[in-house]
Structure formats: structure tokens, C-alpha cells
Short mmCIF file of N, CA and C in Angstrom, two decimals:
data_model
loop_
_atom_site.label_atom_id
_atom_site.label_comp_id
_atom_site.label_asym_id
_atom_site.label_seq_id
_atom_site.Cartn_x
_atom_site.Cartn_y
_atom_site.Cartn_z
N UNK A 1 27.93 29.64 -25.56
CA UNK A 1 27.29 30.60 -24.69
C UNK A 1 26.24 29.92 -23.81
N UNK A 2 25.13 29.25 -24.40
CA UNK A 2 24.12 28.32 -23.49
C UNK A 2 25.10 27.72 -22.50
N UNK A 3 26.42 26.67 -23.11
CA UNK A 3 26.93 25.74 -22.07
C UNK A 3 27.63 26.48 -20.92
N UNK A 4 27.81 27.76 -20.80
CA UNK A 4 28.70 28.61 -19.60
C UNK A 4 26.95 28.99 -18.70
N UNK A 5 25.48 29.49 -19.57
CA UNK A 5 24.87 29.56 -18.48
C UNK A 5 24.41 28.41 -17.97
N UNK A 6 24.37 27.65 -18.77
CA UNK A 6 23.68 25.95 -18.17
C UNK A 6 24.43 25.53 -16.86
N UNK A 7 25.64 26.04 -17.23
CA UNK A 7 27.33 25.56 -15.88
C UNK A 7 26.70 26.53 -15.03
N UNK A 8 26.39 28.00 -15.36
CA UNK A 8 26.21 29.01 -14.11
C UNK A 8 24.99 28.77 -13.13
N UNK A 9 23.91 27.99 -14.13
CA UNK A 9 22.68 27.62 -13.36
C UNK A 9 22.77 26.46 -12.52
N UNK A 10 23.91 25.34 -13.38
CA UNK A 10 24.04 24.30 -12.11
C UNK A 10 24.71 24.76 -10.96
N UNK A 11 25.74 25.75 -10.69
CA UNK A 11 26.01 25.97 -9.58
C UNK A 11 25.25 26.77 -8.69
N UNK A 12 24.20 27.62 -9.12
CA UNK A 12 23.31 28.27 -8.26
C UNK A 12 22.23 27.39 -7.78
N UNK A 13 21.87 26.21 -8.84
CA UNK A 13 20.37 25.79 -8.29
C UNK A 13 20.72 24.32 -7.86
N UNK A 14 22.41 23.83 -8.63
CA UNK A 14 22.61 22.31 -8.49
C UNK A 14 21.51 21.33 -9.49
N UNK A 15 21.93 20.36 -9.64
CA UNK A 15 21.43 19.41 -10.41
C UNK A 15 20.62 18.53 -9.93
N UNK A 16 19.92 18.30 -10.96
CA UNK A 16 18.37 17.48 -10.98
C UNK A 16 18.65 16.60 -9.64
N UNK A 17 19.42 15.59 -9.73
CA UNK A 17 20.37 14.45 -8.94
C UNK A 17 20.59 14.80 -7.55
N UNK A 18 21.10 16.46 -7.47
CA UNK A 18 21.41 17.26 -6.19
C UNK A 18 20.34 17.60 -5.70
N UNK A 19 19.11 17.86 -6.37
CA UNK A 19 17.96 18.56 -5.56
C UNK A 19 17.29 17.32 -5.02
N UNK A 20 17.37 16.01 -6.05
CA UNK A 20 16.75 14.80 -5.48
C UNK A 20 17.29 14.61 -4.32
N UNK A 21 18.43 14.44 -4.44
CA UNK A 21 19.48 14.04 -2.31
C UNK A 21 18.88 14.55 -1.74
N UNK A 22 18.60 16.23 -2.26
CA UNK A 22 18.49 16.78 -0.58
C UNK A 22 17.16 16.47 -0.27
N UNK A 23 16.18 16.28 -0.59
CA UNK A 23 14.74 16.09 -0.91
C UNK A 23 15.05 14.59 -0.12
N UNK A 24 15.84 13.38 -0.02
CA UNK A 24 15.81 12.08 0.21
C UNK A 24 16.54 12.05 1.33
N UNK A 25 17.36 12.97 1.22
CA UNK A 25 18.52 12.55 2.80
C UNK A 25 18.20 12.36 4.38
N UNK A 26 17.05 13.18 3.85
CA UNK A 26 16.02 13.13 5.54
C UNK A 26 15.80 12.23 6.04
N UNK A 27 15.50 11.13 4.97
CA UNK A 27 14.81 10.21 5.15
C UNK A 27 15.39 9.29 5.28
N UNK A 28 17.16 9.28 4.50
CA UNK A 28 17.60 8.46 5.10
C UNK A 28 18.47 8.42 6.56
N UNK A 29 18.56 10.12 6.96
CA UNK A 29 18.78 10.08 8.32
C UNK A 29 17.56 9.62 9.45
N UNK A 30 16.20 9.37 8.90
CA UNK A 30 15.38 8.72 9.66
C UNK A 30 15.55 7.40 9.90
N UNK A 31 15.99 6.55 8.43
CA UNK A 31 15.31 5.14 8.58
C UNK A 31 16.47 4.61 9.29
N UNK A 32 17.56 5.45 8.84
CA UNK A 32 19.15 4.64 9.78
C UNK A 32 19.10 4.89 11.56
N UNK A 33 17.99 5.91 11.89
CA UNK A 33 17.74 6.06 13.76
C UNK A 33 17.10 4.94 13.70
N UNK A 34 15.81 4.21 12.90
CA UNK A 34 14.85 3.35 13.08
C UNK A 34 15.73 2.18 12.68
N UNK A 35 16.62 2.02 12.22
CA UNK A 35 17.72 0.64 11.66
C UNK A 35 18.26 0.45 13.11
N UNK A 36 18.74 1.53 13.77
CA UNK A 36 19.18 1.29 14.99
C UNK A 36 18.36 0.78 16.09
N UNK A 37 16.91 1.20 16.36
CA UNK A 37 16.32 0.51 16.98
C UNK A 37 15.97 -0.64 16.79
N UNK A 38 16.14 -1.35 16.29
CA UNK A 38 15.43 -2.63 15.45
C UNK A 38 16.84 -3.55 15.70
N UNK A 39 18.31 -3.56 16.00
CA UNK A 39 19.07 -4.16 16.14
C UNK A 39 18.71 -5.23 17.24
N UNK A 40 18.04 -4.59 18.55
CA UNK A 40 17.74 -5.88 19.44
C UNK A 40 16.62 -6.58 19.99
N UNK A 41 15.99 -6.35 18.94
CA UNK A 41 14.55 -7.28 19.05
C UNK A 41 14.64 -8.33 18.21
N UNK A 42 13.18 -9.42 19.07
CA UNK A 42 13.43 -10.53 18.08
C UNK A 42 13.05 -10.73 17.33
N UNK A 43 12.75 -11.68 16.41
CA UNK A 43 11.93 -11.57 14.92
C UNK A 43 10.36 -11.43 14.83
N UNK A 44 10.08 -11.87 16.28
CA UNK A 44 8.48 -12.00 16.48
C UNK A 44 8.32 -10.56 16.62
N UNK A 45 9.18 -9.76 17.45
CA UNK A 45 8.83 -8.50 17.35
C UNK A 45 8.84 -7.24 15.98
N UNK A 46 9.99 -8.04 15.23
CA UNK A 46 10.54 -7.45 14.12
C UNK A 46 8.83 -7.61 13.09
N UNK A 47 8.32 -8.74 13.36
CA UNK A 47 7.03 -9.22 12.21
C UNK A 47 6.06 -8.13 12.90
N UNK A 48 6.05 -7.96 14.59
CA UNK A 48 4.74 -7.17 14.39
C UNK A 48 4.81 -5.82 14.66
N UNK A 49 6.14 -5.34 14.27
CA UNK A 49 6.19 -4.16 13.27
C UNK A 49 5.61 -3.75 12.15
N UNK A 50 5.39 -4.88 11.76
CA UNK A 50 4.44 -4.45 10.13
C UNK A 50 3.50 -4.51 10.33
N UNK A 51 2.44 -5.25 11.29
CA UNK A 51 1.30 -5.48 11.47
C UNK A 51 1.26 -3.86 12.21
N UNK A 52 2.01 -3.44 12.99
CA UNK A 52 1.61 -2.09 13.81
C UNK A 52 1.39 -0.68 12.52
N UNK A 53 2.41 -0.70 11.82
CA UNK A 53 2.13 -0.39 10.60
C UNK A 53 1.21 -0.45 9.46
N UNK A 54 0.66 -1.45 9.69
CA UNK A 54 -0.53 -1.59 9.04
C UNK A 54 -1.75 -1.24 9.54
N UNK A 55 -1.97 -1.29 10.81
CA UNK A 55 -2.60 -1.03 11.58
C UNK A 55 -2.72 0.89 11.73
N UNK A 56 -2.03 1.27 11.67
CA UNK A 56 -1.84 2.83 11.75
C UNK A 56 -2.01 3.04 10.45
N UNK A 57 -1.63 2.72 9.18
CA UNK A 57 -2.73 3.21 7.88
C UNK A 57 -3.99 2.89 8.28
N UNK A 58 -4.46 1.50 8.62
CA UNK A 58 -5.90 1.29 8.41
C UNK A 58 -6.64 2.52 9.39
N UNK A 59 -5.63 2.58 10.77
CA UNK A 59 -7.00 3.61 11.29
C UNK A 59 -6.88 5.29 10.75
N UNK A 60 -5.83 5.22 10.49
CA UNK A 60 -5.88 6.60 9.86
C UNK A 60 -6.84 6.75 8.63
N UNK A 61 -6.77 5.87 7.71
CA UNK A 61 -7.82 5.96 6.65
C UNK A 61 -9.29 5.14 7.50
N UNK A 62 -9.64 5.34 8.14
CA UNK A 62 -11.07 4.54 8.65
C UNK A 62 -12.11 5.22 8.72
N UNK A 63 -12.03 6.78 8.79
CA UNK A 63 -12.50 7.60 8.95
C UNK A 63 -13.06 7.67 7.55
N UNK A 64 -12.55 8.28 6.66
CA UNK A 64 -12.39 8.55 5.21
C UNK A 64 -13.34 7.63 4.57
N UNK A 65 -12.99 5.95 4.93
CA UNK A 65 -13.36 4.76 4.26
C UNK A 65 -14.82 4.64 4.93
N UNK A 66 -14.78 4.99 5.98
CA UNK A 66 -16.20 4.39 6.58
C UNK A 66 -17.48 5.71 5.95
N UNK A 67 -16.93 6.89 5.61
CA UNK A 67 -17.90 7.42 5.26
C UNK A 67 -18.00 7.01 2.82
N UNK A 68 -17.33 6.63 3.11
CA UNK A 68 -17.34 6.44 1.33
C UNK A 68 -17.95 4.92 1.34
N UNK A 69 -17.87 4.25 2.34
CA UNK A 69 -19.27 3.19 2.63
C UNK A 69 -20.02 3.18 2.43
N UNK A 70 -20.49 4.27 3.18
CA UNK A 70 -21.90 4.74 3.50
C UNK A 70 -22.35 5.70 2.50
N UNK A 71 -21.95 5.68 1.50
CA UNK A 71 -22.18 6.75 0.73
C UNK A 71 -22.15 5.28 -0.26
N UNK A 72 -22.22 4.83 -1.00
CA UNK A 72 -21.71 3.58 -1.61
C UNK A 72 -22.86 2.51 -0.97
N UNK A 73 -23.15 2.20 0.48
CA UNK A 73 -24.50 1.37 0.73
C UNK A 73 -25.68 2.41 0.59
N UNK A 74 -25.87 3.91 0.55
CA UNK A 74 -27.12 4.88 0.32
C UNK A 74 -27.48 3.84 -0.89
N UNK A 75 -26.35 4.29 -1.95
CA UNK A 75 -26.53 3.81 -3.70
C UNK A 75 -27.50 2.90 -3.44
N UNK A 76 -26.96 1.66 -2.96
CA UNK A 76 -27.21 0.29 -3.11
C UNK A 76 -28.17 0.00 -3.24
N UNK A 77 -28.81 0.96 -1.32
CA UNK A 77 -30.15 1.00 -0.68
C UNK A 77 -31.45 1.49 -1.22
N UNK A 78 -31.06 2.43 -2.35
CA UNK A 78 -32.22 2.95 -3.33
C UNK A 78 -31.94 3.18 -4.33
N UNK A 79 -32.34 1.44 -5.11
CA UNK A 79 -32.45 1.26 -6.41
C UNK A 79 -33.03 2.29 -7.12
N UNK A 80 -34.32 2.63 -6.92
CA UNK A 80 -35.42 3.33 -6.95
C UNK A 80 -34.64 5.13 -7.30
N UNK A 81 -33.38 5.36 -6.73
CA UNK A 81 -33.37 6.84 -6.66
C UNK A 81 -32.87 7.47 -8.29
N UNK A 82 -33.26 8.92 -7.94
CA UNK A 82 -32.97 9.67 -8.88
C UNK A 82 -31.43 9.55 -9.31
N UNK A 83 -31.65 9.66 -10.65
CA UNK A 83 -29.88 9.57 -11.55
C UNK A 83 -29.23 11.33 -11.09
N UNK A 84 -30.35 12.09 -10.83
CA UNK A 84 -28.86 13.64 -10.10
C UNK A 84 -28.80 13.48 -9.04
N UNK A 85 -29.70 12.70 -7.86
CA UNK A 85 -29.34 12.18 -6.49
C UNK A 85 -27.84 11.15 -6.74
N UNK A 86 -27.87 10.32 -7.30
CA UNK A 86 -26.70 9.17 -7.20
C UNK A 86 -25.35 10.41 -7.71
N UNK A 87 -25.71 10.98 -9.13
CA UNK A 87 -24.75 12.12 -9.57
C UNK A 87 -24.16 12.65 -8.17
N UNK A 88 -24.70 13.47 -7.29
CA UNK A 88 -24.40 13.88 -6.68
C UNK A 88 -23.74 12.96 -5.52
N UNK A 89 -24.32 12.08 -4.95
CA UNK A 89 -23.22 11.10 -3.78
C UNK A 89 -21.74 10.50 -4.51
N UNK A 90 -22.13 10.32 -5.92
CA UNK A 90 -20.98 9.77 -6.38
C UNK A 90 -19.81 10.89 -6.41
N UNK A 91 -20.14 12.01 -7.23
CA UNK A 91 -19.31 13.03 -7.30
C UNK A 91 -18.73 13.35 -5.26
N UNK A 92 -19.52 12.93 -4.33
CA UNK A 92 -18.99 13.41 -2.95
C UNK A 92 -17.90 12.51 -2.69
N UNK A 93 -18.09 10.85 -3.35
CA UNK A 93 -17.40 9.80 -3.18
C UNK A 93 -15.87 10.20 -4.02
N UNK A 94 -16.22 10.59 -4.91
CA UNK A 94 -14.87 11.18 -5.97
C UNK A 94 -13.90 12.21 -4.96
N UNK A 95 -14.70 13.02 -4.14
CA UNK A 95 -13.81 14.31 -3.73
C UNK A 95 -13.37 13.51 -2.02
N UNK A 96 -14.31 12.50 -2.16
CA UNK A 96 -13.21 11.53 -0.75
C UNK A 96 -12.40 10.34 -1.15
N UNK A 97 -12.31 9.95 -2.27
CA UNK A 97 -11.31 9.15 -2.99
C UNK A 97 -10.48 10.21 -2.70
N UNK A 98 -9.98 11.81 -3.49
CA UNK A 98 -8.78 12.08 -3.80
C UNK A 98 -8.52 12.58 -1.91
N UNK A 99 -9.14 13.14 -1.29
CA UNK A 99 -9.17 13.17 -0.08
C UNK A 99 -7.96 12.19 0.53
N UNK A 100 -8.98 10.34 0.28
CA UNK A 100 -8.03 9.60 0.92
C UNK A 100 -6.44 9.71 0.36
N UNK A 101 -6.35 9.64 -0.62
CA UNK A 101 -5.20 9.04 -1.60
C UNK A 101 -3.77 10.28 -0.92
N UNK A 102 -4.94 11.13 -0.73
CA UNK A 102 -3.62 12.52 0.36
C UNK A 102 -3.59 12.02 1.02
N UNK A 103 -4.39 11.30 2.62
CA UNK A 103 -4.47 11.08 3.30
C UNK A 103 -3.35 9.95 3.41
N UNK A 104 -3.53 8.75 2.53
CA UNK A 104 -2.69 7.97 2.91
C UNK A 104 -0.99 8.08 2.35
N UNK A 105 -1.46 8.96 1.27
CA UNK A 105 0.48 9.71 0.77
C UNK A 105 0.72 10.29 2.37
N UNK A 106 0.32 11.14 3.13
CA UNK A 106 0.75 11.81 4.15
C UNK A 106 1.14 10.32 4.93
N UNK A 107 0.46 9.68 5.29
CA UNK A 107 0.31 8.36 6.37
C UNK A 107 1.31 7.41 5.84
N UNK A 108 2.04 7.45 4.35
CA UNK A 108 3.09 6.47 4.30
C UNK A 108 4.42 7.16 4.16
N UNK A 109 4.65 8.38 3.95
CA UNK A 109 5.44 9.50 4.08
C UNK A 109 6.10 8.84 5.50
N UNK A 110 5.22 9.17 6.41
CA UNK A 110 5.61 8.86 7.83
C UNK A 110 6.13 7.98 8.31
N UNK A 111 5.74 7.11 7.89
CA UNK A 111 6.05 5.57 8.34
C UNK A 111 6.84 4.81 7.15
N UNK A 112 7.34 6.01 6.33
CA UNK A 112 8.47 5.10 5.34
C UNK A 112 9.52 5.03 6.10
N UNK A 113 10.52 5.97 6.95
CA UNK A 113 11.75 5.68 7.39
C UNK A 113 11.70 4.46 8.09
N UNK A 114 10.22 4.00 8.93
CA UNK A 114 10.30 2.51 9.96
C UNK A 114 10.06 1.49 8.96
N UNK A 115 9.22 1.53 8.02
CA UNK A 115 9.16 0.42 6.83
C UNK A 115 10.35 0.03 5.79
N UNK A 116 11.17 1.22 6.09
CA UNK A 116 12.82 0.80 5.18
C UNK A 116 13.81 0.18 6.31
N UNK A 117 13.33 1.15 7.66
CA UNK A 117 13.87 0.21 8.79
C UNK A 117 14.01 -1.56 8.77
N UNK A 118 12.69 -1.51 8.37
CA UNK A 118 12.60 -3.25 9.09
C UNK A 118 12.71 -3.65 7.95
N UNK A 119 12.70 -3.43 6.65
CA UNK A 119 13.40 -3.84 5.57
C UNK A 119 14.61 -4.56 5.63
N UNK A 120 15.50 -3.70 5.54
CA UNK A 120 16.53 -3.64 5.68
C UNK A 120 17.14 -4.39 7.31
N UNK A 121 16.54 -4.54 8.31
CA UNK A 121 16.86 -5.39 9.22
C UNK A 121 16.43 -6.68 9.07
N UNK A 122 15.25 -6.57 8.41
CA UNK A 122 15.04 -8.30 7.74
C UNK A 122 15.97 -8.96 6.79
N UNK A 123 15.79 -7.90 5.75
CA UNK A 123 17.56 -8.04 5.59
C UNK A 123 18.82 -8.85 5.58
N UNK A 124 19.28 -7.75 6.61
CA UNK A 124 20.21 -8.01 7.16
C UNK A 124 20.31 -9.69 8.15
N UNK A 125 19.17 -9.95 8.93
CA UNK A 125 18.75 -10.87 9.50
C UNK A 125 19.23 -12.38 8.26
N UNK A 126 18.46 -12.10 7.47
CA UNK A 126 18.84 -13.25 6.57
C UNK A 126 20.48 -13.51 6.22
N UNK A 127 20.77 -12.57 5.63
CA UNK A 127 22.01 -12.48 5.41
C UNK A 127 23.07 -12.94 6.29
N UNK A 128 22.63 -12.81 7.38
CA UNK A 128 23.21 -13.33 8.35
C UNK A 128 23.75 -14.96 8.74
N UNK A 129 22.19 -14.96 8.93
CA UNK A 129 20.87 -16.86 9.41
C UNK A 129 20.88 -17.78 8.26
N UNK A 130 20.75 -16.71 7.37
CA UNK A 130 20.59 -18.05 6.17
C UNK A 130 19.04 -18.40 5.80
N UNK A 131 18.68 -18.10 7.14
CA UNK A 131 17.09 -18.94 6.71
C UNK A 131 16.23 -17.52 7.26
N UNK A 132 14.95 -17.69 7.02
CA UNK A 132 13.98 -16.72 7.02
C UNK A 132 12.17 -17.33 7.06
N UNK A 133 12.25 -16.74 8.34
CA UNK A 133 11.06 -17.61 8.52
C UNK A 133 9.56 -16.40 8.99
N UNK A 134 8.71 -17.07 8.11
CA UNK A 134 7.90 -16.02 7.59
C UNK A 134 6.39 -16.79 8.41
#
């Protein structure tokens, strides 16, 4: 009796495996448009793809980071201060840690289909060449 509803529930909701695809397929209809662009550039361009990429986390989190700095040099700056003053900047520093950590899940979300892109065209590149020059 369980194994006919367990069968009736996989066909209404599909399986663990099935909900993962559809949840992933997006992404790989992204990174295969970004596989395509990446066919005719050269390797110098292919390298500062990642640097552009890197570059677009760092400024996206700069904001975030530059104030958890400054919250972090206050500390530094007054040895002297009260233990519920520091309580309190630290606990602000805690709620912009989890802040960032969204921030940059959203910011690599984005830029995963171009980072599997050039993966995978580096890749391919070798596979090709033989050699790989870094």
C-alpha cells in the first residue's frame, strides 16, 4: 500500500533527482549561451574574464566590507571602550557578515553560468593545444 502511494507521489511531485534538473537546467541553458561566446577570443582575453569576475564580486561586496572595517578599526581605536559598546558594534558586524554571505550567494549565482563558461572553454582549449599557459 505505501509502495502504490510513494509511485502516486513520484508522479505528481517527481523525484528528488527531477526537482534537482529542473532547479539546474537554467543554468545550464546559461553557461552553454556563455560557452558560445567564448569560442572566439583569445586566451589573453579568455584570462581576463576571471579577473572581470573577480572584480564584480569585489565591488559588489565593497560596500558591505568597507563598513565592517570600520566597525572593526572603531574596536581597535578604543582600547579604553566599554565591553556593551564593543557588544554592540560586534553584534552590528555579525548582522553584516550574514548580510554579506547573501550578498555574495546572490553575486556568484550570477556569474556562475560565465565561470562554468570559461571553465569549460579552458577546457576545452587544452584538450585541444596540449599545453596551457597560465
Amino acid at each position: 500500500m505505501f509502495d502504490m502511494i510513494g509511485t502516486a507521489l513520484k508522479k505528481i511531485f517527481g523525484t528528488k533527482s527531477d526537482r534537482d534538473i529542473r532547479v539546474i537546467l537554467p543554468y545550464v541553458d546559461k553557461t552553454k549561451a556563455e560557452f558560445a561566446k567564448l569560442q572566439g577570443i583569445s586566451d589573453d582575453e579568455l584570462r581576463d574574464r576571471t579577473r572581470q569576475m573577480q572584480q564584480h564580486v569585489d565591488k559588489s561586496l565593497e560596500e558591505i566590507d568597507r563598513q565592517i572595517s570600520e566597525l572593526h578599526q572603531q574596536v581597535e581605536d578604543n582600547p579604553e571602550m566599554d565591553i556593551q559598546e564593543k557588544e554592540v558594534i560586534f553584534n552590528k558586524i555579525d548582522k553584516l557578515d550574514l548580510e554579506r554571505d547573501k550578498k555574495l550567494e546572490e553575486v556568484l549565482l550570477e556569474i556562475l553560468p560565465q565561470a562554468f563558461a570559461v571553465v569549460k572553454e579552458t577546457a576545452r582549449r587544452l584538450k585541444e593545444n596540449k599545453k596551457l599557459v597560465v
